Short mmCIF file of N, CA and C in Angstrom, two decimals:
data_model
loop_
_atom_site.label_atom_id
_atom_site.label_comp_id
_atom_site.label_asym_id
_atom_site.label_seq_id
_atom_site.Cartn_x
_atom_site.Cartn_y
_atom_site.Cartn_z
N UNK H 237 -9.82 15.46 -21.81
CA UNK H 237 -10.66 14.58 -22.58
C UNK H 237 -11.90 14.19 -21.79
N UNK H 238 -12.87 15.04 -21.78
CA UNK H 238 -14.10 14.77 -21.04
C UNK H 238 -14.86 13.57 -21.59
N UNK H 239 -14.87 13.37 -22.89
CA UNK H 239 -15.66 12.30 -23.51
C UNK H 239 -14.88 11.00 -23.67
N UNK H 240 -13.70 10.89 -23.09
CA UNK H 240 -12.86 9.72 -23.30
C UNK H 240 -13.45 8.45 -22.70
N UNK H 241 -14.31 8.54 -21.69
CA UNK H 241 -14.85 7.35 -21.04
C UNK H 241 -16.28 7.03 -21.45
N UNK H 242 -16.77 7.58 -22.50
CA UNK H 242 -18.14 7.27 -22.94
C UNK H 242 -18.15 5.95 -23.69
N UNK H 243 -19.17 5.17 -23.40
CA UNK H 243 -19.30 3.84 -24.03
C UNK H 243 -20.02 3.99 -25.35
N UNK H 244 -19.49 3.39 -26.40
CA UNK H 244 -20.11 3.41 -27.71
C UNK H 244 -20.24 1.96 -28.16
N UNK H 245 -21.37 1.32 -27.83
CA UNK H 245 -21.56 -0.08 -28.21
C UNK H 245 -22.70 -0.69 -27.42
N UNK H 246 -22.79 -2.02 -27.49
CA UNK H 246 -23.85 -2.76 -26.81
C UNK H 246 -23.25 -3.59 -25.68
N UNK H 247 -24.07 -3.87 -24.67
CA UNK H 247 -23.68 -4.75 -23.58
C UNK H 247 -24.68 -5.90 -23.52
N UNK H 248 -24.20 -7.09 -23.17
CA UNK H 248 -25.07 -8.25 -23.07
C UNK H 248 -24.68 -9.04 -21.84
N UNK H 249 -25.67 -9.60 -21.15
CA UNK H 249 -25.45 -10.47 -19.98
C UNK H 249 -24.66 -9.76 -18.90
N UNK H 250 -25.23 -8.70 -18.37
CA UNK H 250 -24.59 -7.93 -17.31
C UNK H 250 -25.00 -8.51 -15.97
N UNK H 251 -24.03 -8.76 -15.10
CA UNK H 251 -24.29 -9.29 -13.77
C UNK H 251 -23.51 -8.47 -12.75
N UNK H 252 -24.17 -8.12 -11.66
CA UNK H 252 -23.52 -7.37 -10.59
C UNK H 252 -23.42 -8.25 -9.35
N UNK H 253 -22.27 -8.26 -8.73
CA UNK H 253 -22.05 -9.05 -7.53
C UNK H 253 -21.54 -8.14 -6.42
N UNK H 254 -21.78 -8.54 -5.19
CA UNK H 254 -21.30 -7.74 -4.06
C UNK H 254 -19.93 -8.21 -3.60
N UNK H 255 -19.22 -8.89 -4.50
CA UNK H 255 -17.87 -9.38 -4.21
C UNK H 255 -17.10 -9.48 -5.52
N UNK H 256 -15.80 -9.58 -5.42
CA UNK H 256 -14.96 -9.77 -6.61
C UNK H 256 -14.97 -11.25 -6.98
N UNK H 257 -15.05 -11.54 -8.26
CA UNK H 257 -14.99 -12.92 -8.73
C UNK H 257 -13.58 -13.22 -9.22
N UNK H 258 -13.06 -14.38 -8.83
CA UNK H 258 -11.76 -14.79 -9.35
C UNK H 258 -11.96 -15.51 -10.69
N UNK H 259 -10.88 -15.88 -11.33
CA UNK H 259 -10.95 -16.54 -12.64
C UNK H 259 -11.77 -17.82 -12.61
N UNK H 260 -11.61 -18.62 -11.55
CA UNK H 260 -12.36 -19.88 -11.45
C UNK H 260 -13.85 -19.62 -11.31
N UNK H 261 -14.22 -18.58 -10.56
CA UNK H 261 -15.63 -18.24 -10.40
C UNK H 261 -16.27 -17.79 -11.70
N UNK H 262 -15.55 -17.00 -12.48
CA UNK H 262 -16.05 -16.54 -13.77
C UNK H 262 -16.18 -17.72 -14.73
N UNK H 263 -15.18 -18.59 -14.76
CA UNK H 263 -15.24 -19.77 -15.61
C UNK H 263 -16.43 -20.65 -15.26
N UNK H 264 -16.67 -20.83 -13.96
CA UNK H 264 -17.79 -21.65 -13.50
C UNK H 264 -19.13 -21.08 -13.95
N UNK H 265 -19.27 -19.75 -13.91
CA UNK H 265 -20.52 -19.12 -14.31
C UNK H 265 -20.86 -19.42 -15.77
N UNK H 266 -19.87 -19.43 -16.63
CA UNK H 266 -20.13 -19.55 -18.05
C UNK H 266 -19.96 -20.96 -18.60
N UNK H 267 -19.41 -21.87 -17.84
CA UNK H 267 -19.23 -23.23 -18.37
C UNK H 267 -20.15 -24.24 -17.71
N UNK H 268 -20.65 -23.98 -16.51
CA UNK H 268 -21.46 -24.96 -15.80
C UNK H 268 -22.84 -24.45 -15.46
N UNK H 269 -23.34 -23.50 -16.20
CA UNK H 269 -24.65 -22.94 -15.89
C UNK H 269 -25.72 -24.00 -16.13
N UNK H 270 -26.57 -24.25 -15.13
CA UNK H 270 -27.54 -25.33 -15.23
C UNK H 270 -28.82 -24.92 -15.95
N UNK H 271 -29.12 -23.64 -15.97
CA UNK H 271 -30.34 -23.19 -16.65
C UNK H 271 -29.95 -22.16 -17.69
N UNK H 272 -30.47 -22.34 -18.88
CA UNK H 272 -30.17 -21.43 -19.97
C UNK H 272 -31.47 -20.82 -20.44
N UNK H 273 -31.53 -19.50 -20.54
CA UNK H 273 -32.73 -18.83 -21.05
C UNK H 273 -32.42 -18.32 -22.44
N UNK H 274 -33.30 -18.57 -23.35
CA UNK H 274 -33.11 -18.13 -24.72
C UNK H 274 -34.37 -17.42 -25.18
N UNK H 275 -34.23 -16.23 -25.73
CA UNK H 275 -35.39 -15.53 -26.28
C UNK H 275 -35.46 -15.86 -27.75
N UNK H 276 -36.61 -16.27 -28.22
CA UNK H 276 -36.77 -16.58 -29.63
C UNK H 276 -37.96 -15.82 -30.18
N UNK H 277 -37.90 -15.52 -31.44
CA UNK H 277 -38.95 -14.73 -32.08
C UNK H 277 -39.87 -15.63 -32.87
N UNK H 278 -41.06 -15.10 -33.17
CA UNK H 278 -41.95 -15.77 -34.09
C UNK H 278 -42.88 -16.80 -33.49
N UNK H 279 -43.42 -16.55 -32.33
CA UNK H 279 -44.40 -17.46 -31.75
C UNK H 279 -45.63 -17.40 -32.64
N UNK H 280 -46.12 -18.55 -33.06
CA UNK H 280 -47.29 -18.60 -33.92
C UNK H 280 -48.39 -19.33 -33.18
N UNK H 281 -49.20 -18.59 -32.42
CA UNK H 281 -50.27 -19.19 -31.63
C UNK H 281 -51.62 -18.57 -31.98
N UNK H 282 -51.80 -18.10 -33.18
CA UNK H 282 -53.10 -17.59 -33.61
C UNK H 282 -53.48 -16.30 -32.93
N UNK H 283 -54.23 -16.38 -31.82
CA UNK H 283 -54.78 -15.20 -31.17
C UNK H 283 -53.73 -14.37 -30.44
N UNK H 284 -52.54 -14.90 -30.24
CA UNK H 284 -51.53 -14.14 -29.50
C UNK H 284 -50.88 -13.09 -30.39
N UNK H 285 -50.74 -11.90 -29.85
CA UNK H 285 -50.16 -10.81 -30.61
C UNK H 285 -48.66 -10.70 -30.40
N UNK H 286 -48.17 -11.16 -29.27
CA UNK H 286 -46.75 -11.03 -28.96
C UNK H 286 -45.94 -11.99 -29.81
N UNK H 287 -44.68 -11.65 -30.06
CA UNK H 287 -43.86 -12.45 -30.94
C UNK H 287 -42.58 -12.95 -30.27
N UNK H 288 -42.61 -13.11 -28.97
CA UNK H 288 -41.43 -13.65 -28.31
C UNK H 288 -41.83 -14.63 -27.23
N UNK H 289 -40.91 -15.51 -26.93
CA UNK H 289 -41.12 -16.48 -25.87
C UNK H 289 -39.78 -16.76 -25.22
N UNK H 290 -39.81 -17.28 -24.03
CA UNK H 290 -38.59 -17.65 -23.33
C UNK H 290 -38.63 -19.15 -23.13
N UNK H 291 -37.54 -19.84 -23.49
CA UNK H 291 -37.43 -21.27 -23.27
C UNK H 291 -36.48 -21.51 -22.12
N UNK H 292 -36.84 -22.40 -21.21
CA UNK H 292 -35.97 -22.77 -20.11
C UNK H 292 -35.75 -24.27 -20.20
N UNK H 293 -34.48 -24.66 -20.20
CA UNK H 293 -34.18 -26.08 -20.25
C UNK H 293 -32.88 -26.33 -19.52
N UNK H 294 -32.74 -27.52 -19.03
CA UNK H 294 -31.52 -27.89 -18.33
C UNK H 294 -30.46 -28.35 -19.30
N UNK H 295 -29.23 -28.43 -18.84
CA UNK H 295 -28.16 -28.88 -19.69
C UNK H 295 -28.01 -30.40 -19.65
N UNK H 296 -28.52 -31.05 -18.62
CA UNK H 296 -28.43 -32.50 -18.52
C UNK H 296 -29.54 -33.14 -19.34
N UNK H 297 -29.24 -34.25 -20.00
CA UNK H 297 -30.22 -34.90 -20.86
C UNK H 297 -31.47 -35.32 -20.10
N UNK H 298 -31.31 -35.87 -18.89
CA UNK H 298 -32.47 -36.32 -18.12
C UNK H 298 -33.32 -35.15 -17.64
N UNK H 299 -32.77 -33.94 -17.63
CA UNK H 299 -33.48 -32.76 -17.17
C UNK H 299 -34.29 -32.10 -18.29
N UNK H 300 -34.04 -32.48 -19.54
CA UNK H 300 -34.65 -31.78 -20.67
C UNK H 300 -36.16 -31.98 -20.74
N UNK H 301 -36.71 -33.06 -20.19
CA UNK H 301 -38.15 -33.28 -20.22
C UNK H 301 -38.88 -32.30 -19.32
N UNK H 302 -38.21 -31.71 -18.35
CA UNK H 302 -38.85 -30.77 -17.45
C UNK H 302 -38.79 -29.34 -17.95
N UNK H 303 -38.13 -29.07 -19.03
CA UNK H 303 -38.04 -27.71 -19.52
C UNK H 303 -39.41 -27.16 -19.89
N UNK H 304 -39.49 -25.85 -20.10
CA UNK H 304 -40.76 -25.22 -20.46
C UNK H 304 -40.51 -23.94 -21.21
N UNK H 305 -41.55 -23.43 -21.85
CA UNK H 305 -41.53 -22.14 -22.54
C UNK H 305 -42.61 -21.27 -21.91
N UNK H 306 -42.36 -19.98 -21.87
CA UNK H 306 -43.42 -19.06 -21.47
C UNK H 306 -43.63 -18.08 -22.61
N UNK H 307 -44.87 -17.69 -22.81
CA UNK H 307 -45.19 -16.70 -23.82
C UNK H 307 -46.55 -16.10 -23.49
N UNK H 308 -46.88 -14.92 -23.94
CA UNK H 308 -45.97 -13.94 -24.51
C UNK H 308 -45.13 -13.30 -23.42
N UNK H 309 -44.05 -12.73 -23.79
CA UNK H 309 -43.19 -12.04 -22.83
C UNK H 309 -42.61 -10.81 -23.53
N UNK H 310 -43.06 -9.62 -23.17
CA UNK H 310 -43.88 -9.21 -22.04
C UNK H 310 -45.33 -9.70 -22.19
N UNK H 311 -46.00 -9.82 -21.03
CA UNK H 311 -47.35 -10.35 -20.97
C UNK H 311 -48.30 -9.27 -20.44
N UNK H 312 -49.55 -9.34 -20.91
CA UNK H 312 -50.54 -8.40 -20.41
C UNK H 312 -51.43 -9.06 -19.35
N UNK H 313 -52.23 -10.05 -19.76
CA UNK H 313 -53.19 -10.66 -18.84
C UNK H 313 -53.01 -12.17 -18.65
N UNK H 314 -52.61 -12.88 -19.69
CA UNK H 314 -52.54 -14.34 -19.63
C UNK H 314 -51.15 -14.82 -20.01
N UNK H 315 -50.47 -15.46 -19.06
CA UNK H 315 -49.14 -16.01 -19.29
C UNK H 315 -49.28 -17.51 -19.54
N UNK H 316 -48.77 -17.97 -20.67
CA UNK H 316 -48.83 -19.38 -21.05
C UNK H 316 -47.52 -20.05 -20.67
N UNK H 317 -47.63 -21.18 -20.00
CA UNK H 317 -46.46 -22.01 -19.65
C UNK H 317 -46.62 -23.30 -20.43
N UNK H 318 -45.78 -23.52 -21.42
CA UNK H 318 -45.83 -24.72 -22.26
C UNK H 318 -44.73 -25.67 -21.80
N UNK H 319 -45.13 -26.78 -21.19
CA UNK H 319 -44.18 -27.76 -20.68
C UNK H 319 -43.62 -28.58 -21.83
N UNK H 320 -42.34 -29.01 -21.73
CA UNK H 320 -41.75 -29.89 -22.74
C UNK H 320 -42.44 -31.24 -22.76
N UNK H 321 -42.83 -31.72 -21.61
CA UNK H 321 -43.49 -33.02 -21.49
C UNK H 321 -45.00 -32.85 -21.53
N UNK H 322 -45.69 -33.79 -22.16
CA UNK H 322 -47.16 -33.76 -22.20
C UNK H 322 -47.76 -34.53 -21.02
N UNK H 323 -46.92 -35.03 -20.10
CA UNK H 323 -47.42 -35.75 -18.94
C UNK H 323 -48.28 -34.84 -18.08
N UNK H 324 -49.32 -35.40 -17.52
CA UNK H 324 -50.21 -34.64 -16.65
C UNK H 324 -49.77 -34.80 -15.20
N UNK H 325 -48.62 -34.22 -14.89
CA UNK H 325 -48.06 -34.27 -13.55
C UNK H 325 -48.25 -32.91 -12.89
N UNK H 326 -48.74 -32.91 -11.67
CA UNK H 326 -48.98 -31.66 -10.96
C UNK H 326 -47.67 -30.91 -10.73
N UNK H 327 -47.71 -29.60 -10.99
CA UNK H 327 -46.56 -28.73 -10.73
C UNK H 327 -47.02 -27.60 -9.82
N UNK H 328 -46.09 -27.10 -9.03
CA UNK H 328 -46.35 -25.93 -8.19
C UNK H 328 -45.82 -24.70 -8.90
N UNK H 329 -46.62 -23.65 -8.91
CA UNK H 329 -46.27 -22.41 -9.59
C UNK H 329 -46.28 -21.28 -8.57
N UNK H 330 -45.17 -20.54 -8.52
CA UNK H 330 -45.06 -19.41 -7.61
C UNK H 330 -44.55 -18.22 -8.42
N UNK H 331 -45.14 -17.04 -8.18
CA UNK H 331 -44.71 -15.80 -8.83
C UNK H 331 -44.40 -14.77 -7.77
N UNK H 332 -43.20 -14.19 -7.86
CA UNK H 332 -42.76 -13.13 -6.96
C UNK H 332 -42.42 -11.89 -7.77
N UNK H 333 -42.56 -10.71 -7.14
CA UNK H 333 -42.01 -9.52 -7.77
C UNK H 333 -40.55 -9.40 -7.34
N UNK H 334 -39.87 -8.39 -7.82
CA UNK H 334 -38.44 -8.25 -7.54
C UNK H 334 -38.16 -7.79 -6.11
N UNK H 335 -39.21 -7.44 -5.36
CA UNK H 335 -39.04 -7.09 -3.95
C UNK H 335 -39.29 -8.31 -3.05
N UNK H 336 -39.63 -9.45 -3.65
CA UNK H 336 -39.85 -10.67 -2.89
C UNK H 336 -41.29 -10.88 -2.45
N UNK H 337 -42.21 -10.04 -2.91
CA UNK H 337 -43.63 -10.21 -2.57
C UNK H 337 -44.22 -11.30 -3.45
N UNK H 338 -44.96 -12.21 -2.82
CA UNK H 338 -45.55 -13.32 -3.54
C UNK H 338 -46.92 -12.93 -4.10
N UNK H 339 -47.15 -13.20 -5.39
CA UNK H 339 -48.42 -12.88 -6.03
C UNK H 339 -49.23 -14.13 -6.35
N UNK H 340 -48.58 -15.19 -6.72
CA UNK H 340 -49.26 -16.44 -7.07
C UNK H 340 -48.54 -17.58 -6.37
N UNK H 341 -49.31 -18.51 -5.80
CA UNK H 341 -48.77 -19.73 -5.22
C UNK H 341 -49.86 -20.78 -5.35
N UNK H 342 -49.75 -21.60 -6.39
CA UNK H 342 -50.79 -22.60 -6.60
C UNK H 342 -50.22 -23.82 -7.31
N UNK H 343 -50.97 -24.89 -7.26
CA UNK H 343 -50.63 -26.11 -7.97
C UNK H 343 -51.52 -26.20 -9.20
N UNK H 344 -50.98 -26.82 -10.25
CA UNK H 344 -51.75 -26.98 -11.48
C UNK H 344 -51.30 -28.23 -12.19
N UNK H 345 -52.21 -28.82 -12.93
CA UNK H 345 -51.89 -29.95 -13.80
C UNK H 345 -51.99 -29.43 -15.23
N UNK H 346 -50.91 -29.56 -16.01
CA UNK H 346 -50.95 -29.05 -17.39
C UNK H 346 -52.05 -29.74 -18.20
N UNK H 347 -52.74 -28.95 -19.01
CA UNK H 347 -53.74 -29.46 -19.93
C UNK H 347 -53.08 -29.52 -21.30
N UNK H 348 -52.84 -30.75 -21.78
CA UNK H 348 -52.11 -30.97 -23.03
C UNK H 348 -50.75 -30.26 -23.00
N UNK H 349 -50.09 -30.31 -21.84
CA UNK H 349 -48.76 -29.74 -21.67
C UNK H 349 -48.72 -28.25 -21.43
N UNK H 350 -49.87 -27.60 -21.23
CA UNK H 350 -49.88 -26.16 -21.07
C UNK H 350 -50.66 -25.73 -19.83
N UNK H 351 -50.14 -24.70 -19.17
CA UNK H 351 -50.79 -24.06 -18.03
C UNK H 351 -50.94 -22.59 -18.39
N UNK H 352 -52.11 -22.03 -18.14
CA UNK H 352 -52.34 -20.61 -18.41
C UNK H 352 -52.59 -19.90 -17.09
N UNK H 353 -51.77 -18.88 -16.81
CA UNK H 353 -51.96 -18.08 -15.60
C UNK H 353 -52.74 -16.82 -15.95
N UNK H 354 -53.83 -16.58 -15.22
CA UNK H 354 -54.62 -15.37 -15.40
C UNK H 354 -54.05 -14.30 -14.47
N UNK H 355 -53.27 -13.39 -15.03
CA UNK H 355 -52.62 -12.35 -14.23
C UNK H 355 -53.55 -11.18 -13.96
N UNK H 356 -54.60 -11.03 -14.75
CA UNK H 356 -55.52 -9.89 -14.56
C UNK H 356 -56.22 -9.96 -13.21
N UNK H 357 -56.54 -11.16 -12.75
CA UNK H 357 -57.25 -11.30 -11.48
C UNK H 357 -56.35 -11.08 -10.27
N UNK H 358 -55.04 -11.09 -10.49
CA UNK H 358 -54.09 -10.95 -9.39
C UNK H 358 -53.76 -9.48 -9.10
N UNK H 359 -54.07 -8.61 -10.02
CA UNK H 359 -53.81 -7.17 -9.87
C UNK H 359 -52.33 -6.88 -9.67
N UNK H 360 -51.54 -7.32 -10.62
CA UNK H 360 -50.09 -7.09 -10.59
C UNK H 360 -49.77 -5.79 -11.33
N UNK H 361 -48.88 -5.01 -10.78
CA UNK H 361 -48.43 -3.78 -11.44
C UNK H 361 -47.48 -4.14 -12.58
N UNK H 362 -47.25 -3.20 -13.46
CA UNK H 362 -46.26 -3.40 -14.52
C UNK H 362 -44.89 -3.57 -13.89
N UNK H 363 -44.09 -4.46 -14.46
CA UNK H 363 -42.74 -4.65 -13.94
C UNK H 363 -42.21 -6.04 -14.23
N UNK H 364 -41.10 -6.37 -13.60
CA UNK H 364 -40.44 -7.66 -13.77
C UNK H 364 -40.81 -8.59 -12.63
N UNK H 365 -41.09 -9.84 -12.96
CA UNK H 365 -41.51 -10.84 -11.99
C UNK H 365 -40.70 -12.12 -12.17
N UNK H 366 -40.65 -12.92 -11.12
CA UNK H 366 -39.95 -14.20 -11.14
C UNK H 366 -40.99 -15.31 -11.08
N UNK H 367 -40.97 -16.20 -12.07
CA UNK H 367 -41.85 -17.36 -12.12
C UNK H 367 -41.03 -18.59 -11.75
N UNK H 368 -41.53 -19.36 -10.77
CA UNK H 368 -40.87 -20.60 -10.36
C UNK H 368 -41.84 -21.74 -10.64
N UNK H 369 -41.38 -22.75 -11.38
CA UNK H 369 -42.16 -23.94 -11.69
C UNK H 369 -41.45 -25.11 -11.03
N UNK H 370 -42.16 -25.81 -10.13
CA UNK H 370 -41.57 -26.89 -9.34
C UNK H 370 -42.36 -28.17 -9.58
N UNK H 371 -41.68 -29.19 -10.11
CA UNK H 371 -42.32 -30.47 -10.38
C UNK H 371 -42.03 -31.47 -9.27
N UNK H 372 -41.36 -31.02 -8.22
CA UNK H 372 -41.01 -31.92 -7.12
C UNK H 372 -39.76 -32.72 -7.44
N UNK H 373 -39.31 -33.50 -6.49
CA UNK H 373 -38.13 -34.34 -6.63
C UNK H 373 -36.91 -33.53 -7.08
N UNK H 374 -36.81 -32.29 -6.60
CA UNK H 374 -35.66 -31.45 -6.93
C UNK H 374 -35.70 -30.83 -8.31
N UNK H 375 -36.80 -30.99 -9.04
CA UNK H 375 -36.90 -30.43 -10.39
C UNK H 375 -37.64 -29.11 -10.32
N UNK H 376 -36.87 -28.03 -10.22
CA UNK H 376 -37.42 -26.69 -10.09
C UNK H 376 -36.68 -25.77 -11.06
N UNK H 377 -37.43 -24.96 -11.78
CA UNK H 377 -36.83 -23.99 -12.71
C UNK H 377 -37.46 -22.64 -12.45
N UNK H 378 -36.73 -21.59 -12.78
CA UNK H 378 -37.25 -20.24 -12.61
C UNK H 378 -36.86 -19.39 -13.81
N UNK H 379 -37.70 -18.39 -14.08
CA UNK H 379 -37.43 -17.47 -15.18
C UNK H 379 -38.11 -16.14 -14.85
N UNK H 380 -37.54 -15.07 -15.33
CA UNK H 380 -38.14 -13.75 -15.16
C UNK H 380 -39.03 -13.45 -16.35
N UNK H 381 -40.12 -12.72 -16.09
CA UNK H 381 -40.97 -12.24 -17.18
C UNK H 381 -41.38 -10.82 -16.87
N UNK H 382 -41.87 -10.14 -17.90
CA UNK H 382 -42.26 -8.74 -17.75
C UNK H 382 -43.77 -8.64 -17.90
N UNK H 383 -44.39 -7.98 -16.93
CA UNK H 383 -45.83 -7.69 -16.96
C UNK H 383 -46.01 -6.28 -17.49
N UNK H 384 -46.80 -6.14 -18.55
CA UNK H 384 -47.06 -4.80 -19.13
C UNK H 384 -47.93 -3.97 -18.21
#
C-alpha cells in the first residue's frame, strides 16, 4: 500500500517544537494563550485594495485597550497599525525578518489611533516579518505579516 500514508484534508495551527510536549504542556498552549490572532475579511478603508486584516488582543480585560489591527496583510508598501485605544501614547515599533535581522526600530505616536509604516523606503524583500508593538510597562504584542 504505497498510498496508505497520503494526507487527504486540511491542517490548521501547525506548531513544531524541538522537544516532546506532555499533556499539561499541550493543555497550557490552548487554554492559557495570552495573544490571539484572528484573520478577518472585508476591510473597508476606501483606497485599500486588500481585504484582510489581523487583530491582536489580549485575553485579560485590562489588556484589551492595548490591542491593535494591522492591514492590509499581505502588504505591499504601507502597513497600517490601528490601535484599539485613541490615546496619543508613544509606542515603539520594531520589525524583524524571520532570520532575526532588524528592518525598522522607531517610536511613533498614533494619529487618531493609527500608525502607518512606509515599507517601500526600507527596501524589504518579499517574505514573512515579525512586527512588535511596545507601549511600555510590560505591554508588548507581536504579530507576523507578509510583505509582497
